[in-house]
Coordinates of C-alpha atoms and ligand atoms in Angstrom, one line a residue:
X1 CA -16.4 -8.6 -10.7
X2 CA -19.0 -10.1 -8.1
X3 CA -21.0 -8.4 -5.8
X4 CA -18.9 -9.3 -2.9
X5 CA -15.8 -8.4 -3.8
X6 CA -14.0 -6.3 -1.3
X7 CA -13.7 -2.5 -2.9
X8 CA -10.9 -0.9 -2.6
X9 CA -9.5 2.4 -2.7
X10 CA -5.9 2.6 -3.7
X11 CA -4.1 6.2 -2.4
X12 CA -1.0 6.3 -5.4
X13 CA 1.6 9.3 -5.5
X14 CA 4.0 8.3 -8.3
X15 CA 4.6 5.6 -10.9
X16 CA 2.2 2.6 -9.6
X17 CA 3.7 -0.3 -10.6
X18 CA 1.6 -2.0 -7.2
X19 CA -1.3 -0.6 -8.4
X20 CA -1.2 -2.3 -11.2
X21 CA -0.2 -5.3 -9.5
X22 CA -3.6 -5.3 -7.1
X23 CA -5.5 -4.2 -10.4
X24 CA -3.8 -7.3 -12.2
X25 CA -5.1 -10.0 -9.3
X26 CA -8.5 -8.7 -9.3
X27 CA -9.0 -8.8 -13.1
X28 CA -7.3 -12.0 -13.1
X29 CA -9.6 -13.2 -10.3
X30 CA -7.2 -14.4 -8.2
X31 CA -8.5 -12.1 -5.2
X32 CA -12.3 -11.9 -4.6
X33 CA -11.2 -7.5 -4.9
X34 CA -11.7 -4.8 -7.1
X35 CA -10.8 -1.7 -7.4
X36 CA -13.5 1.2 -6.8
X37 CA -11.5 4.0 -7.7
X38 CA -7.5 5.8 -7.2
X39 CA -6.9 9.0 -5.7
X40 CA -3.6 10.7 -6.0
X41 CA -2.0 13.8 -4.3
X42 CA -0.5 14.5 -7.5
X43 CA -2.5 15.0 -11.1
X44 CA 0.2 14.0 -13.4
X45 CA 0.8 10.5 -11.7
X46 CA 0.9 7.8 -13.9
X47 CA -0.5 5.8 -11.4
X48 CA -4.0 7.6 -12.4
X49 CA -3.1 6.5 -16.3
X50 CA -3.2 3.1 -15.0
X51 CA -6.6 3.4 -13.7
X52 CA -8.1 5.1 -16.4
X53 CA -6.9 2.5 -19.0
X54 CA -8.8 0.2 -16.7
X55 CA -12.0 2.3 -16.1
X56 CA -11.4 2.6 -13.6
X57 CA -12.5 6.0 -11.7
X58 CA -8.8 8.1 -11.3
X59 CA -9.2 11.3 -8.8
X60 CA -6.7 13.9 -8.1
X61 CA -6.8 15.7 -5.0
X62 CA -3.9 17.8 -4.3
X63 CA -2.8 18.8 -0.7
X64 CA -2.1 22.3 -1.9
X65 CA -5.8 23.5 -2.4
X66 CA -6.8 22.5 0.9
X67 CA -5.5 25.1 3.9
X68 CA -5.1 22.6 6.5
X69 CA -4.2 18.6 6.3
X70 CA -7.7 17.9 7.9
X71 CA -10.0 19.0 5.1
X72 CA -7.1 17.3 2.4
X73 CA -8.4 14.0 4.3
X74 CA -12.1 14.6 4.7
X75 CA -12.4 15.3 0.6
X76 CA -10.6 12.1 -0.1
X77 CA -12.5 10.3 3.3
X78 CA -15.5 11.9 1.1
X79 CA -14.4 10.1 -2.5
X80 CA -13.4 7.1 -0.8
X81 CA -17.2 7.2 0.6
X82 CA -18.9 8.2 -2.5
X83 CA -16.9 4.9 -4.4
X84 CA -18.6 3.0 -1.3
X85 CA -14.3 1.8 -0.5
X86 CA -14.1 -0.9 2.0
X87 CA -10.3 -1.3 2.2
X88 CA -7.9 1.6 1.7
X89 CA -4.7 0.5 0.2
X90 CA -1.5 3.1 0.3
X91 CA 0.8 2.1 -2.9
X92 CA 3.4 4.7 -2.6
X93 CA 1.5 7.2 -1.3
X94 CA 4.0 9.8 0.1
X95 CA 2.4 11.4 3.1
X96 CA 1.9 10.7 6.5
X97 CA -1.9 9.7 6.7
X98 CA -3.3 11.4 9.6
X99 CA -6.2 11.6 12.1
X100 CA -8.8 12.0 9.6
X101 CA -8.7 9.1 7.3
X102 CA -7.0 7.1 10.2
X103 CA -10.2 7.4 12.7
X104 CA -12.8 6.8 9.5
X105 CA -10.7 3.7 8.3
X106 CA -9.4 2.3 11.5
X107 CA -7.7 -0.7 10.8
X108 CA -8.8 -0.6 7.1
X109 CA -5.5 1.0 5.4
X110 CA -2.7 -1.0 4.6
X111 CA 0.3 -0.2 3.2
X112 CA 3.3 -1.8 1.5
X113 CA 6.9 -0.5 2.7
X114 CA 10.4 -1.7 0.6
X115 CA 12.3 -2.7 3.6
X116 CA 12.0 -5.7 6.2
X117 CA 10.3 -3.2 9.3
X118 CA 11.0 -2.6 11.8
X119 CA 14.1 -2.2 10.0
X120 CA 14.4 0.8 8.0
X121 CA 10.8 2.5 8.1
X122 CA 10.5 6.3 6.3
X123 CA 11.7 7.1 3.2
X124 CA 14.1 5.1 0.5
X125 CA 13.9 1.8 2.9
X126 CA 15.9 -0.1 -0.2
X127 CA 18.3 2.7 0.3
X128 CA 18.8 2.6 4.2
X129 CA 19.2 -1.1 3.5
X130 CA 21.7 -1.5 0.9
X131 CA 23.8 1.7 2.3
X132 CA 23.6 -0.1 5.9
X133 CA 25.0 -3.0 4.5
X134 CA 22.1 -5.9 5.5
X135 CA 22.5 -9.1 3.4
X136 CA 18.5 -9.9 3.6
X137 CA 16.5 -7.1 2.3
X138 CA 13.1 -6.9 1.9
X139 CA 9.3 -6.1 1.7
X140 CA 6.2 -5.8 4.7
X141 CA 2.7 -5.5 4.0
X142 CA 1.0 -3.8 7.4
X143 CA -1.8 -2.2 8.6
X144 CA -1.4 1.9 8.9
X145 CA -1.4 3.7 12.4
X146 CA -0.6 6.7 13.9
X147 CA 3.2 6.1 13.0
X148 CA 5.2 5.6 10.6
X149 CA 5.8 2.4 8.9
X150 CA 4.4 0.6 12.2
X151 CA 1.3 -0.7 12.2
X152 CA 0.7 -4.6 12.6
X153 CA 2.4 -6.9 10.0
X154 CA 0.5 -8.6 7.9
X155 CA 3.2 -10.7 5.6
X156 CA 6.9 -9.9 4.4
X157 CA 9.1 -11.3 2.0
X158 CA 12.7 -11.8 1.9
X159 CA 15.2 -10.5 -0.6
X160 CA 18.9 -12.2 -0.8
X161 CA 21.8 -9.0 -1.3
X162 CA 24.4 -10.4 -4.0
X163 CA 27.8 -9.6 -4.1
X164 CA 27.4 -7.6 -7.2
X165 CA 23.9 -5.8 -6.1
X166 CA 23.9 -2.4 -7.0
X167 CA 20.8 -0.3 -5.6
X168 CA 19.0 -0.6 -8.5
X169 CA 19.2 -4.1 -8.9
X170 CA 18.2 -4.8 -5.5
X171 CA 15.0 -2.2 -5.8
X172 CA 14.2 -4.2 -8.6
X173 CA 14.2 -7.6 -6.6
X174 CA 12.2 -6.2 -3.9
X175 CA 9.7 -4.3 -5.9
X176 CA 9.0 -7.9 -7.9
X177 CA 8.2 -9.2 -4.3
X178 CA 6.2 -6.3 -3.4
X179 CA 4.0 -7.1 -6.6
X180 CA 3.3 -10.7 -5.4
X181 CA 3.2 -9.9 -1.3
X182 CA 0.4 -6.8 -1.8
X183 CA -2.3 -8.9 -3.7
X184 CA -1.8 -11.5 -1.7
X185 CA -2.4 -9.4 1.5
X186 CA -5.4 -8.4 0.2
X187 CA -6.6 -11.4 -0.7
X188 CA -6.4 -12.4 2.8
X189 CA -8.5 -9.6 4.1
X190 CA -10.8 -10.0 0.9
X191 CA -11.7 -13.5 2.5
X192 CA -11.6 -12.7 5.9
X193 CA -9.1 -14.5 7.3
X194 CA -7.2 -12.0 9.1
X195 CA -7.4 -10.9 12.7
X196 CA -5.5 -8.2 14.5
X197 CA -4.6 -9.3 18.0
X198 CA -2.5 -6.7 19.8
X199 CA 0.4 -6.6 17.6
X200 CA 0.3 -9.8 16.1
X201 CA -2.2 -10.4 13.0
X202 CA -3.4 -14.0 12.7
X203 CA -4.2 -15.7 9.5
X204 CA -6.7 -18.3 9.6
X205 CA -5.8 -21.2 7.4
X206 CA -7.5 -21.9 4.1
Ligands
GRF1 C1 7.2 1.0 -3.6 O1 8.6 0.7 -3.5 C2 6.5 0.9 -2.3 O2 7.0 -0.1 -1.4 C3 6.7 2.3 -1.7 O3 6.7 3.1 -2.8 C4 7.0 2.5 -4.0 C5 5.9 2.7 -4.9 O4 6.1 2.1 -6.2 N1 5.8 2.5 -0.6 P1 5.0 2.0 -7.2 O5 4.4 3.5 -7.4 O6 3.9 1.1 -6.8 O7 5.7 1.6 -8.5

């Protein structure tokens, strides 16, 4: 780990899997990342095993011993501080990240969504897609706003439906791409190559 790798903050609700991914590429060195700690809404996430067989710092914060949404963000705005996190990354995080976080991260939280967006944003996007019928599924990295599943794209990848795709097979497919698209997202924000014009995010070439 160098000095000036980007820190991150990963916000995990469940099993992790691009958690590990992200933790993977920075141990690997393959992104100039690391990191700085995981927070989850939910204490018995394995996602926060992950971390800790890492070292690396695992925090539980759940939304039910805060009254109000508001102070739920400013105690993780507060860890995310405390870890000195430059770049907030969502890796199946389920809730709606609000004001809060939004305003003291704006345009540093990213997240990673199962489904080619705008097609298919909100919960289960492998679902909506298989159920719907598409025959190129899919992944998007973007930056978080105010809604859903709609802040600028920063890179996709494509996933072909087979004939004999059940939904499992194809939420398998996908979640292999998401493991290769998230790093690489971050990598491009590590090294500063990305720029957020409107809705369109440019990526300066190597
Ligand atoms: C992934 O499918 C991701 O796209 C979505 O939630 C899932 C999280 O999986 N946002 P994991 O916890 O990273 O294994």
């Amino acid at each position: 780990m160098s000095e000036h790798d980007l820190k991150l903050g990963v916000l995990a609700s469940g099993n992790g899997s691009n958690l590990q991914a992200v933790i993977d590429s920075c141990e690997a060195g393959r992104i100039k990342a690391c990191v700085a700690c995981v927070i989850s809404d939910d204490a018995r996430a394995r996602a926060l095993e992950r971390a800790e067989a890492h070292g690396i710092p695992a925090i539980a914060i759940e939304r039910s011993t805060f009254d109000s949404k508001k102070e739920f963000e400013e105690s993780i705005s507060a860890k995310l501080d405390e870890h000195g996190v430059e770049l907030v990354c969502l890796a199946g995080f389920m809730r709606i990240v609000g004001k809060t976080l939004l305003s003291r991260f704006e345009n540093r939280i990213i997240n990673i969504h199962p489904a080619l967006l705008p097609s298919f944003p909100g919960l289960e996007g492998q679902r909506q897609a298989f159920e719907y019928g598409v025959k190129v599924a899919g992944c998007t990295v973007h930056f978080v706003d105010e809604k859903t599943d709609h802040g600028p794209i920063i890179c996709q990848a494509a996933v072909e439906v087979e004939e004999d795709d059940t939904l499992e097979s194809l939420k398998e497919r996908i979640l292999e791409k998401e493991h290769v698209i998230y790093p690489r997202a971050i990598g491009l924000i590590a090294e500063g190559r990305l720029t957020i014009e409107g809705r369109r995010v440019k990526i300066k070439r190597d």
